[in-house]
Amino acid sequence: MLSTKMDARTLLMAGTSAACALTAPALAQEQAAASSGIADIIVTAQKRAENQQDVPIAVTAVSASTLERVGIADTSDLKNVAPSLNFSTAVGGFGLPRIRGVGSTGTGPGVENPVATYIDGVYVSSPIGALTNLNDIEQVAVLKGPQGTLFGRNATGGLIQITTKKPSDTPTANVRFGYGNYDTVTASAYVSGGLADGLSASIAAKYENRDKGFGTNVNTGNDIMTQRSFTTRGKLLWEAGDTTVQLSGDYATMEGVNPAFRPLTRNVRGLFAGGGRRDIDSDFDPALDSKQYGGSIDITHDFGGFSVKSLSAYRKMRLYVKFDPDGTTESDWVGVPGANSPPLGFAHGFQIENTQIDEQFTQELQLLSDDDGALTWVLGGFYMWSKGRFAPGRSRTAFLNQFGRYTDVTATQKLNSLAAFAQGAYHLGEATNLTAGIRYTHDKREAEGVRITYAADGTPLAVQTPPQGVIESYEDTFPKMTWRLSLDHRFSPQVMAYASYNRGFRSAAYVVGNFGLATSITNKVLKPEVVDAYEVGLKTDLFDRRLRFNVAGYYYDQKNVQVMQIQNGIQTVYNADGAEIYGVDADLILQPFAHFSITGGVNWTHARYKNFTNAQVTTPNPAGGNILTTGDASGKRLQNVPDWTLTLGASYEIGPVTITGNYYHNDGWAADPDNRVRQQAYDLVDASINWQIGGGASLSIWGKNLTNAFYFQQLGASNFADNGVQASPRTYGVTLGFDF
């Protein structure tokens, strides 16, 4: 193992040295950056506004205008412009991002993503909130690698930092109306302006209704993967001298005929699903209903020399899903030789119906020095209370051997977390900075739950199958110290290099879905996940700021990787001992001449399990479905991690017309620990033409996935079958906009 680590680190250092050699002519330049060329990008990756090129962290930042041109509508689309990010979903409503191989495949009440999502500085704990529409956006930044000090809340993989627009004193407004194929109607609006001296407000809203589905349930004849969503956000900003107060509130809802699981192999009934690959063949139509809302108050005061910031926030998220896990119908099942057939006329054989509710309160205090002097610093404290629960999680008939019976899991997991952090950057002369940070986190978790089986009439069975019917209760604390150390040096105004070592921590959690369940996966608690990350990087602005090229190499040692498996329709999460991850990613912006720009990025990640002898592996059963056993997945690829991803985009302005295109390549990923089920390589091509008509009016013609590539947004194996949920096919439409 030592030689492997040394080889990986040697490779990373060699790659960065080569990049330095390629940019040697730029290192000799001492002139100041020209006023023309690529504009500076300001990010808050270290809790203060800084030029992205001065921050010793790998960051991909995308502006609102780029998001609109490329057609990035929600967080799941961000992978198209940030290749180090891979974004999958679970049961249609949980967002599961991964950065450089670190991420999550499982969900459940109280289980947080290792890639954290922040909206205007507020941490969103639940994967329900990680899948969100991007409306009234100022910027989205993807921070790569563990953020164990300033953003310590479970950010072992990195974070998605969403910044929305601040209210403006100057009256501004914009509206968009769109129509696309699949009878898709969209409308959005943003209005902002001053109310009184120092007081301004804004309100934003977005509505989308896809009335025709991407496929059909051949059993019911109804469309599937239709969707309706609505998002709104309001802000009130008060600025009085050195004090700023911002109130924010938002509400979002999404409902649709989803998740559209389709068996890809012969299922446990011994049947194949009918219809085409974009169809399902289920006893009933799936259903999804997601709601979330929250509010925050952000108070900042500048004392001169340092400032104080208080950020208080509350959020509640609810997701209801219902689906048929075997993916075939009662009419298909009846009469199959040897099948465990239900009584004639009995509707809905297998059924999973879950309601998960997550709520949270967070309070953060920050003290930030000004930028004068040799030392700049940030001090802070963070408190979080959260509660996640099944209300309930219901499985009907799935493993009860008698039709009509169902089992409810009613469980709650609570968290009280306290953290203190400090980070400082010391200027070792004019060109070199040493940054050191530390964070101490103390998590207290409590969980309680019970699993009860009911007869078809809703009466609890007199005799429950042990360990059902027994209330389980757990409580424990999980303290951890994390840190950051980095050194950066600016060789010239055009070139900066850095090296860093970070430790990230993902808190332990109870697997409440396992309460009262006797399975081959017997754990009730997930161990804390720790990532030690080593990184070297180079940030450059070359050729009179016509080319911006940033590259980073990284090596991660990940312990206690959290892995997901579905058994009998029940999702459970457990630990692999560890993983080794290393790779290189790069981003570029090229503006060879006026009004033409090229953007691109590439990521190569080698992510493999180390010692994983307790992996849940699946073997196809000739009679249908899969046989689940415990096997050895050591050396196998991590789930949902492509080795290569690439994005390349271009935008050209011809007078009032802007033509934009974007290409994304994913070389495929493994869906399970034994790597038997895989998503093959796929390519996406998006394009748009925008015409500024005049008088603030614009017309856009756009298309996404123009080649109609077929791939999965979710893919996996269970004892029911190998199954998947399709991603969006080719979509296109027109949008009419007005800016005032």
XYZ file of C-alpha atoms in Angstrom, residues 24-734:
711
model
C 7.242 28.801 -18.191
C 6.968 31.719 -20.637
C 4.173 33.148 -18.511
C 6.214 32.849 -15.341
C 8.679 35.333 -16.769
C 6.024 37.947 -17.355
C 5.964 40.647 -14.689
C 3.554 43.100 -16.256
C 0.167 43.668 -14.646
C -2.830 41.899 -16.118
C -4.426 43.781 -18.948
C -7.801 45.361 -18.357
C -9.177 43.408 -21.314
C -9.484 39.639 -21.476
C -11.101 37.233 -19.046
C -12.785 38.960 -16.131
C -11.992 38.142 -12.520
C -14.346 35.717 -10.780
C -15.075 36.521 -7.156
C -15.825 33.580 -4.860
C -16.337 33.103 -1.118
C -14.541 29.759 -0.849
C -12.789 30.975 2.335
C -15.745 32.884 3.855
C -14.560 36.175 2.346
C -14.855 37.668 -1.148
C -11.677 36.825 -3.082
C -10.485 36.476 -6.638
C -10.815 32.802 -7.589
C -7.252 32.863 -8.941
C -5.900 33.835 -5.506
C -7.637 31.036 -3.574
C -5.525 27.897 -2.906
C -8.547 25.649 -3.464
C -9.756 24.011 -6.673
C -12.990 25.822 -7.555
C -15.269 25.746 -10.596
C -17.481 28.847 -10.529
C -20.361 29.354 -12.950
C -22.228 32.645 -13.403
C -25.973 33.068 -13.794
C -25.630 34.029 -17.465
C -23.662 30.855 -18.206
C -26.219 28.723 -16.382
C -28.984 30.242 -18.508
C -27.121 29.859 -21.813
C -26.194 26.227 -21.155
C -29.653 25.371 -19.810
C -28.684 24.389 -16.257
C -32.078 24.254 -14.545
C -31.282 22.452 -11.273
C -28.345 21.089 -9.307
C -28.438 17.703 -11.082
C -27.437 19.471 -14.342
C -24.290 21.030 -12.842
C -22.181 18.042 -13.889
C -22.450 19.332 -17.467
C -20.227 22.313 -16.601
C -18.202 20.917 -13.656
C -16.711 17.570 -14.739
C -15.282 16.714 -11.307
C -18.904 16.609 -10.098
C -21.111 13.598 -10.778
C -24.756 13.873 -9.729
C -27.162 10.950 -9.412
C -30.577 10.652 -7.782
C -32.337 8.160 -5.540
C -36.059 7.373 -5.868
C -36.459 10.519 -7.925
C -36.276 13.049 -5.089
C -32.937 12.626 -3.309
C -29.898 14.412 -4.748
C -26.616 12.495 -4.424
C -23.655 14.563 -5.675
C -20.093 13.238 -5.823
C -16.897 15.228 -6.246
C -13.686 13.433 -7.221
C -15.214 10.108 -6.231
C -16.368 11.078 -2.736
C -20.115 10.986 -2.284
C -23.066 8.971 -1.122
C -25.211 6.211 -2.586
C -27.584 5.893 0.348
C -30.197 8.005 2.045
C -32.362 7.878 5.119
C -33.539 10.129 7.949
C -30.517 11.866 9.427
C -28.055 10.596 6.783
C -26.224 13.615 5.332
C -24.386 13.974 2.040
C -20.565 14.100 2.155
C -20.794 16.707 -0.612
C -22.494 19.545 1.226
C -24.939 22.008 -0.312
C -24.958 25.626 0.893
C -27.496 28.229 -0.237
C -26.470 31.787 0.679
C -24.215 30.339 3.365
C -26.916 28.118 4.888
C -26.089 24.429 5.123
C -28.766 22.091 3.718
C -28.462 18.802 5.585
C -30.884 16.520 3.735
C -30.383 14.983 0.270
C -33.966 16.139 -0.369
C -32.688 19.721 -0.370
C -29.603 18.882 -2.453
C -31.870 18.447 -5.493
C -33.080 21.995 -6.010
C -34.096 24.336 -8.820
C -31.648 27.103 -9.648
C -33.631 30.334 -9.638
C -32.574 33.979 -9.059
C -28.958 32.786 -9.093
C -25.902 35.029 -8.865
C -23.304 32.245 -8.956
C -22.791 28.532 -8.328
C -19.345 27.427 -7.161
C -18.197 23.831 -6.831
C -15.427 23.540 -4.209
C -13.406 20.364 -4.717
C -11.943 18.328 -1.913
C -12.621 18.173 1.847
C -13.592 21.486 3.423
C -12.864 20.449 6.979
C -12.454 23.829 8.679
C -14.584 26.673 7.343
C -17.272 24.356 5.881
C -16.836 21.417 8.200
C -20.353 20.003 8.254
C -19.776 16.651 6.529
C -18.016 18.203 3.524
C -15.572 15.322 3.020
C -15.979 15.470 -0.764
C -16.447 19.203 -1.258
C -19.456 21.429 -1.567
C -21.895 23.086 -3.913
C -22.096 26.755 -2.965
C -25.193 28.483 -4.353
C -25.368 32.271 -4.117
C -28.637 33.990 -4.982
C -29.095 37.616 -5.998
C -29.150 40.337 -3.376
C -31.952 42.899 -3.483
C -31.007 46.094 -5.295
C -31.933 49.728 -4.681
C -32.261 50.162 -8.435
C -35.579 48.828 -9.766
C -34.915 45.724 -11.848
C -37.136 42.978 -13.182
C -37.048 40.108 -15.601
C -39.567 37.527 -16.748
C -39.240 34.388 -18.848
C -41.930 32.352 -20.611
C -41.087 29.065 -22.282
C -42.608 26.135 -24.084
C -40.937 22.856 -24.989
C -41.632 19.371 -26.188
C -43.453 16.960 -23.885
C -45.948 19.814 -23.436
C -43.567 21.601 -21.083
C -44.558 25.071 -19.902
C -42.155 27.239 -17.902
C -42.435 30.701 -16.405
C -40.145 32.654 -14.099
C -39.932 36.178 -12.748
C -37.589 38.274 -10.630
C -38.366 41.725 -9.245
C -36.153 43.880 -7.036
C -36.078 47.487 -5.917
C -35.792 49.961 -3.072
C -38.566 50.411 -0.515
C -36.993 53.196 1.565
C -33.594 54.689 2.268
C -31.285 51.716 2.887
C -34.126 49.204 2.531
C -34.615 47.035 -0.548
C -36.463 43.837 -1.399
C -36.672 41.151 -4.048
C -38.953 38.293 -4.947
C -38.366 35.468 -7.403
C -40.613 32.667 -8.630
C -40.299 29.806 -11.105
C -42.943 27.387 -12.393
C -42.525 24.356 -14.634
C -45.094 21.824 -15.807
C -44.089 18.885 -17.993
C -47.530 17.537 -18.819
C -46.444 14.714 -21.132
C -44.175 12.018 -19.790
C -40.964 10.513 -21.092
C -42.618 7.092 -21.249
C -45.749 5.092 -20.421
C -46.872 2.631 -17.794
C -48.036 -0.030 -20.247
C -50.268 -1.563 -17.575
C -52.304 1.577 -16.811
C -51.735 3.402 -20.097
C -50.724 6.581 -18.232
C -47.681 8.763 -18.840
C -44.719 8.422 -16.504
C -42.047 10.966 -15.560
C -44.371 13.917 -15.828
C -43.441 16.652 -13.377
C -44.734 19.910 -11.949
C -42.625 22.216 -9.778
C -42.845 25.652 -8.213
C -40.117 27.623 -6.419
C -40.212 31.063 -4.837
C -37.823 33.133 -2.746
C -38.203 36.519 -1.091
C -35.533 38.752 0.422
C -35.472 41.938 2.469
C -32.160 43.821 2.781
C -31.478 46.643 5.219
C -28.168 48.526 5.030
C -27.410 51.156 7.642
C -23.821 52.328 7.767
C -21.615 49.447 8.878
C -24.544 47.115 9.565
C -26.299 44.877 7.047
C -29.339 42.720 7.788
C -30.842 40.343 5.250
C -34.008 38.327 5.753
C -34.704 35.490 3.330
C -37.498 32.967 2.920
C -38.162 30.329 0.286
C -40.670 27.622 -0.610
C -40.455 24.856 -3.209
C -42.665 21.979 -4.255
C -42.272 19.234 -6.837
C -44.615 16.402 -7.775
C -44.564 13.863 -10.560
C -45.088 10.326 -11.780
C -41.717 9.127 -10.566
C -39.534 7.136 -9.687
C -40.038 5.119 -12.867
C -38.124 1.945 -11.973
C -37.800 -0.569 -14.793
C -36.319 -4.070 -14.350
C -33.460 -4.535 -16.794
C -33.310 -8.297 -16.265
C -35.766 -11.097 -15.440
C -37.221 -10.117 -12.076
C -37.883 -12.177 -8.955
C -41.246 -13.231 -10.411
C -39.405 -14.723 -13.375
C -40.744 -12.047 -15.721
C -39.479 -9.344 -18.017
C -41.177 -5.942 -18.012
C -43.303 -5.079 -21.035
C -43.018 -1.966 -23.183
C -39.979 -0.124 -24.470
C -36.905 0.985 -22.568
C -38.492 4.308 -21.612
C -41.654 2.548 -20.329
C -42.522 0.719 -17.133
C -44.920 -2.169 -16.536
C -46.182 -1.745 -12.982
C -49.307 -2.541 -10.992
C -49.795 1.172 -10.348
C -48.282 4.490 -11.363
C -45.426 5.691 -9.175
C -45.869 8.939 -7.264
C -43.516 11.569 -5.879
C -44.373 14.640 -3.805
C -41.594 16.843 -2.426
C -41.947 20.025 -0.373
C -39.351 22.175 1.322
C -39.260 25.609 2.864
C -36.991 27.674 5.043
C -35.931 31.071 6.262
C -32.764 32.789 7.408
C -31.528 36.027 8.931
C -28.024 37.221 8.084
C -26.608 40.073 10.221
C -23.179 41.580 9.517
C -21.444 44.495 11.257
C -18.075 45.987 10.333
C -16.206 47.194 13.421
C -13.193 48.426 11.470
C -10.307 45.975 11.387
C -12.716 43.045 11.660
C -16.362 42.204 11.035
C -18.891 39.971 12.784
C -21.475 37.868 11.011
C -24.430 35.978 12.481
C -26.369 33.571 10.266
C -29.480 31.864 11.679
C -31.611 29.526 9.595
C -34.446 26.997 9.800
C -35.412 24.486 7.110
C -37.952 21.680 6.698
C -38.059 19.128 3.864
C -40.552 16.351 3.128
C -40.476 13.657 0.445
C -43.217 11.111 -0.247
C -42.627 8.339 -2.806
C -44.596 5.276 -3.879
C -43.387 2.697 -6.403
C -43.581 -0.930 -7.470
C -40.145 -2.479 -6.738
C -40.560 -5.630 -8.862
C -41.649 -3.674 -11.956
C -44.214 -6.117 -13.349
C -47.956 -6.490 -12.892
C -50.385 -8.827 -11.226
C -51.824 -9.828 -14.619
C -48.323 -10.809 -15.757
C -47.737 -12.791 -12.576
C -50.914 -14.858 -12.376
C -50.520 -18.275 -13.919
C -46.721 -18.251 -14.134
C -45.611 -21.835 -13.266
C -44.081 -21.990 -9.802
C -44.757 -18.325 -9.061
C -46.054 -17.216 -5.666
C -49.213 -15.780 -7.218
C -51.529 -13.357 -5.448
C -55.279 -13.956 -5.276
C -57.070 -12.993 -8.466
C -58.238 -9.416 -8.369
C -55.752 -8.408 -5.660
C -54.291 -5.059 -6.657
C -50.808 -3.872 -5.895
C -48.693 -6.912 -5.071
C -45.339 -5.413 -4.087
C -45.357 -1.772 -3.015
C -42.911 0.590 -1.327
C -44.388 3.767 0.140
C -42.110 6.044 2.148
C -42.508 9.424 3.766
C -39.289 11.035 4.989
C -39.296 14.353 6.843
C -36.107 16.270 7.692
C -35.923 19.540 9.569
C -33.014 21.556 10.886
C -31.945 24.702 12.688
C -28.456 26.139 12.266
C -26.663 29.048 13.884
C -23.251 30.250 12.760
C -21.099 33.084 14.127
C -18.060 34.377 12.218
C -15.377 36.915 13.024
C -13.415 37.980 9.940
C -10.358 40.215 9.903
C -9.952 42.811 7.209
C -7.458 42.221 4.410
C -4.798 44.575 5.762
C -1.652 43.331 7.449
C 0.427 40.186 7.242
C -2.227 37.961 8.856
C -5.843 37.516 7.809
C -8.040 35.245 9.889
C -11.497 33.778 10.410
C -12.878 32.587 13.743
C -16.275 31.017 14.216
C -18.717 28.716 15.891
C -21.455 26.540 14.465
C -24.494 24.890 16.051
C -26.912 22.539 14.342
C -30.036 20.755 15.496
C -31.744 18.376 13.120
C -34.431 15.713 13.187
C -35.106 13.185 10.445
C -37.882 10.629 10.523
C -39.823 8.009 8.627
C -43.516 8.872 8.931
C -43.694 5.995 8.086
C -41.574 3.897 5.746
C -43.983 1.269 4.411
C -43.372 -2.021 2.588
C -46.393 -3.917 1.341
C -46.131 -7.656 0.660
C -42.498 -7.272 -0.378
C -41.088 -9.950 1.922
C -44.050 -11.109 4.016
C -45.100 -14.195 2.031
C -48.740 -13.284 2.421
C -50.532 -10.772 0.250
C -52.170 -7.763 1.830
C -49.861 -7.557 4.813
C -47.630 -4.515 5.179
C -44.876 -3.357 7.475
C -44.341 0.148 8.814
C -41.062 1.526 10.118
C -41.628 4.576 12.293
C -38.274 5.991 13.346
C -36.608 9.256 14.284
C -32.975 10.363 14.359
C -31.897 13.566 16.112
C -28.628 15.454 15.982
C -27.147 18.153 18.200
C -23.834 19.373 16.832
C -21.419 22.004 18.136
C -18.285 23.127 16.325
C -15.603 25.791 16.683
C -13.219 26.722 13.894
C -10.307 29.017 13.134
C -8.258 29.641 10.011
C -5.530 32.127 9.255
C -3.376 33.037 6.273
C 0.053 34.541 6.935
C 1.820 36.460 4.163
C 5.429 35.255 3.961
C 6.557 38.198 1.896
C 4.653 39.611 -1.067
C 4.234 36.371 -3.029
C 3.855 33.509 -0.521
C 1.060 32.625 1.888
C 0.832 29.967 4.559
C -2.717 28.974 5.527
C -3.613 26.868 8.554
C -7.039 26.003 9.900
C -8.571 23.757 12.517
C -12.083 22.732 13.511
C -13.442 20.722 16.415
C -16.850 19.080 15.975
C -18.897 17.355 18.674
C -21.974 15.478 17.440
C -24.569 13.887 19.689
C -26.977 11.536 17.926
C -30.120 9.893 19.231
C -32.340 7.443 17.379
C -35.503 5.546 18.188
C -37.751 3.393 16.043
C -39.955 0.351 15.714
C -41.001 -1.994 12.893
C -44.530 -3.452 13.027
C -46.326 -5.758 10.584
C -50.040 -5.319 9.964
C -52.735 -7.517 8.493
C -54.558 -6.370 5.372
C -57.263 -4.747 7.534
C -54.697 -2.581 9.350
C -54.614 -4.637 12.565
C -51.133 -5.287 14.021
C -50.274 -8.966 13.982
C -50.553 -10.516 17.416
C -47.162 -12.168 17.008
C -44.447 -10.118 15.354
C -41.411 -11.687 13.701
C -38.452 -10.904 15.985
C -36.894 -8.402 16.251
C -40.039 -6.615 15.014
C -42.401 -5.001 17.477
C -39.584 -3.937 19.812
C -38.720 -0.246 20.175
C -35.016 0.253 19.549
C -33.263 3.241 21.065
C -29.664 4.440 20.655
C -27.573 7.399 21.773
C -23.912 8.255 21.306
C -21.463 11.118 20.762
C -18.964 11.493 17.924
C -16.200 14.093 18.465
C -13.616 14.845 15.787
C -10.807 17.273 15.001
C -10.244 18.293 11.360
C -7.758 20.657 9.788
C -6.287 22.352 6.732
C -2.717 23.318 5.864
C -1.715 24.953 2.584
C 1.156 26.888 1.058
C 0.755 29.021 -2.047
C 3.240 31.068 -4.026
C 2.615 33.571 -6.803
C 5.448 33.314 -9.338
C 4.074 36.286 -11.271
C 0.799 38.201 -11.619
C -0.222 35.445 -14.023
C 0.760 32.227 -12.186
C 0.085 30.893 -8.695
C 0.885 27.396 -7.381
C -0.243 25.776 -4.150
C -0.001 22.570 -2.132
C -2.412 21.546 0.627
C -3.293 18.842 3.124
C -6.871 18.635 4.400
C -8.742 16.299 6.687
C -12.518 16.016 6.266
C -14.995 14.328 8.594
C -18.442 12.918 7.919
C -20.371 12.263 11.097
C -21.604 8.827 12.082
C -25.327 8.142 11.738
C -27.857 5.500 12.713
C -29.409 3.377 9.977
C -33.017 3.647 11.120
C -34.213 1.697 8.078
C -32.577 -1.369 9.642
C -34.465 -1.082 12.926
C -36.469 -4.231 13.604
C -35.100 -5.921 10.488
C -33.122 -9.165 10.462
C -30.955 -9.002 7.325
C -27.520 -10.031 6.237
C -26.516 -6.408 6.883
C -26.837 -6.215 10.645
C -25.292 -2.815 11.417
C -27.429 -0.157 13.059
C -24.814 2.606 12.995
C -22.596 4.016 10.273
C -19.051 4.701 11.374
C -17.629 8.204 10.939
C -16.084 8.748 7.509
C -12.654 10.429 7.366
C -10.807 11.665 4.275
C -7.159 12.731 4.297
C -6.577 14.704 1.110
C -3.295 15.855 -0.449
C -3.439 18.292 -3.356
C -1.120 20.332 -5.554
C -2.460 22.887 -7.987
C -1.640 25.604 -10.467
C -3.751 28.651 -11.383
C -2.809 30.705 -14.434
C -3.949 33.644 -16.560
C -1.952 33.478 -19.782
C -1.553 35.282 -23.113
C -2.618 38.695 -21.877
C -5.528 37.102 -19.940
C -6.899 35.375 -23.026
C -6.439 31.918 -21.464
C -7.249 30.899 -17.916
C -6.003 27.399 -17.132
C -6.250 25.847 -13.681
C -5.102 22.310 -12.897
C -4.901 20.250 -9.702
C -3.691 16.777 -8.773
C -5.010 15.012 -5.677
C -4.605 11.921 -3.539
C -7.250 10.836 -0.976
C -7.141 8.220 1.755
C -10.790 7.588 2.656
C -11.810 5.550 5.716
C -15.239 4.008 6.495
C -16.857 4.566 3.105
C -20.657 4.517 3.363
C -22.252 2.112 0.852
C -25.903 1.426 -0.063
C -27.744 -1.800 -0.847
C -31.425 -2.503 -1.543
C -32.842 -5.770 -0.216
C -36.521 -6.677 -0.498
C -37.245 -3.115 -1.497
C -35.607 -1.756 1.655
C -32.607 0.537 1.309
C -29.874 0.063 3.861
C -26.467 1.672 4.270
C -23.298 0.101 5.640
C -19.521 0.687 5.762
C -16.601 -0.410 3.621
C -13.261 -0.151 5.412
C -11.794 2.395 3.046
C -10.909 3.614 -0.420
C -7.951 5.060 -2.283
C -8.665 7.911 -4.694
C -6.298 9.911 -6.849
C -6.528 11.893 -10.043
C -6.184 15.165 -11.922
C -8.762 17.784 -12.883
C -8.451 20.947 -14.939
C -10.622 23.883 -16.005
C -10.021 26.387 -18.774
C -11.505 29.551 -20.240
C -10.216 30.743 -23.598
C -11.152 34.032 -25.277
C -9.102 34.068 -28.515
C -10.879 37.164 -29.806
C -13.744 39.479 -28.883
C -17.207 37.990 -28.463
C -15.979 34.382 -28.651
C -15.193 32.188 -25.660
C -14.408 28.531 -25.067
C -14.839 26.838 -21.706
C -13.868 23.336 -20.755
C -12.867 20.934 -18.063
C -11.584 17.421 -17.624
C -11.416 15.089 -14.635
C -9.628 11.762 -14.271
C -10.353 9.909 -11.055
C -8.993 6.526 -9.986
C -11.309 5.513 -7.113
C -11.052 1.972 -5.740
C -12.134 0.197 -2.582
C -9.257 -1.009 -0.433
C -10.245 -3.720 2.053
C -13.935 -4.494 1.404
C -14.548 -8.125 2.294
C -18.064 -7.515 3.662
C -19.513 -6.196 0.396
C -23.076 -7.123 -0.514
C -22.804 -8.623 -3.992
C -25.495 -9.884 -6.353
C -25.543 -12.955 -8.587
C -28.288 -13.349 -11.215
C -30.720 -16.150 -10.354
C -31.634 -18.197 -13.455
C -35.232 -18.294 -12.201
C -35.301 -14.485 -11.950
C -34.040 -11.758 -9.675
C -30.678 -11.837 -7.928
C -29.126 -13.757 -5.066
C -27.544 -11.485 -2.443
C -24.421 -12.754 -0.697
C -21.440 -11.319 1.122
C -18.339 -11.118 -1.046
C -15.014 -9.372 -1.582
C -15.081 -6.084 -3.517
C -11.532 -5.054 -2.636
C -9.952 -3.268 -5.586
C -13.311 -2.635 -7.273
C -14.438 0.790 -8.491
C -16.437 2.974 -6.135
C -20.118 3.283 -7.008
C -21.249 6.094 -9.328
C -17.687 7.262 -10.054
C -16.628 7.563 -13.717
C -12.904 7.355 -14.415
C -13.116 10.132 -17.040
C -15.437 13.072 -17.513
C -15.030 15.919 -19.968
C -16.935 19.085 -20.776
C -16.317 21.514 -23.634
C -18.414 24.558 -24.444
C -18.309 27.554 -26.744
C -20.210 30.821 -27.021
C -20.112 33.274 -29.934
C -21.803 36.664 -30.095
C -22.736 37.932 -33.563
C -24.323 41.304 -32.983
C -27.558 40.707 -31.047
C -27.331 36.912 -31.499
C -25.420 34.563 -29.175
C -24.838 30.950 -30.182
C -23.887 28.555 -27.373
C -23.011 24.867 -27.436
C -21.893 22.443 -24.729
C -20.552 18.881 -24.917
C -20.287 16.479 -21.958
C -18.673 13.042 -21.933
C -18.953 10.472 -19.150
C -17.054 7.218 -19.619
C -19.455 5.254 -17.416
C -19.647 4.079 -13.839
C -20.368 1.042 -11.707
C -23.684 0.891 -9.887
C -22.800 -1.634 -7.178
C -19.724 -2.633 -5.137
C -18.949 -5.752 -7.219
C -19.155 -3.643 -10.424
C -21.461 -6.155 -12.147
C -24.096 -3.582 -13.099
C -22.716 -0.605 -15.011
C -23.780 2.521 -16.802
C -21.955 2.560 -20.119
C -20.200 5.628 -21.508
C -22.472 8.348 -22.853
C -22.276 11.811 -24.419
C -24.570 14.817 -24.106
C -24.810 17.749 -26.520
C -26.723 20.915 -25.607
C -27.112 24.105 -27.639
C -28.991 27.395 -27.668
C -29.427 30.481 -29.858
C -30.344 33.716 -28.105
C -31.526 36.810 -29.962
C -31.631 40.161 -28.158
C -34.604 41.625 -30.002
C -34.313 45.076 -28.461
C -36.078 47.027 -25.756
C -35.067 44.384 -23.207
C -36.808 41.565 -25.090
C -35.044 38.335 -26.059
C -35.889 35.067 -27.763
C -34.030 31.795 -27.149
C -34.230 28.516 -29.006
C -32.642 25.712 -27.015
C -32.089 21.972 -27.045
C -30.703 19.533 -24.466
C -29.386 16.035 -25.100
C -29.706 16.703 -28.816
C -28.409 13.258 -29.780
C -31.138 11.650 -27.600
C -28.578 9.631 -25.637
C -30.118 7.016 -23.345
C -28.591 6.690 -19.888
C -29.725 6.244 -16.294
C -30.070 8.778 -13.513
C -30.303 5.868 -11.071
C -29.089 2.303 -11.511
C -28.705 -0.607 -9.127
C -29.151 -4.259 -8.268
C -31.345 -5.848 -5.618
C -32.820 -9.267 -5.031
C -35.834 -8.135 -7.117
C -33.775 -7.511 -10.296
C -31.263 -5.177 -11.888
C -33.213 -1.966 -12.354
C -32.807 1.626 -13.407
C -34.527 4.958 -13.801
C -33.955 6.686 -17.118
C -32.524 10.166 -17.463
C -34.160 12.806 -19.643
C -34.319 12.206 -23.410
C -33.939 14.931 -26.040
C -35.767 18.099 -25.001
C -36.091 21.376 -26.870
C -38.140 24.537 -26.850
C -38.288 28.315 -27.018
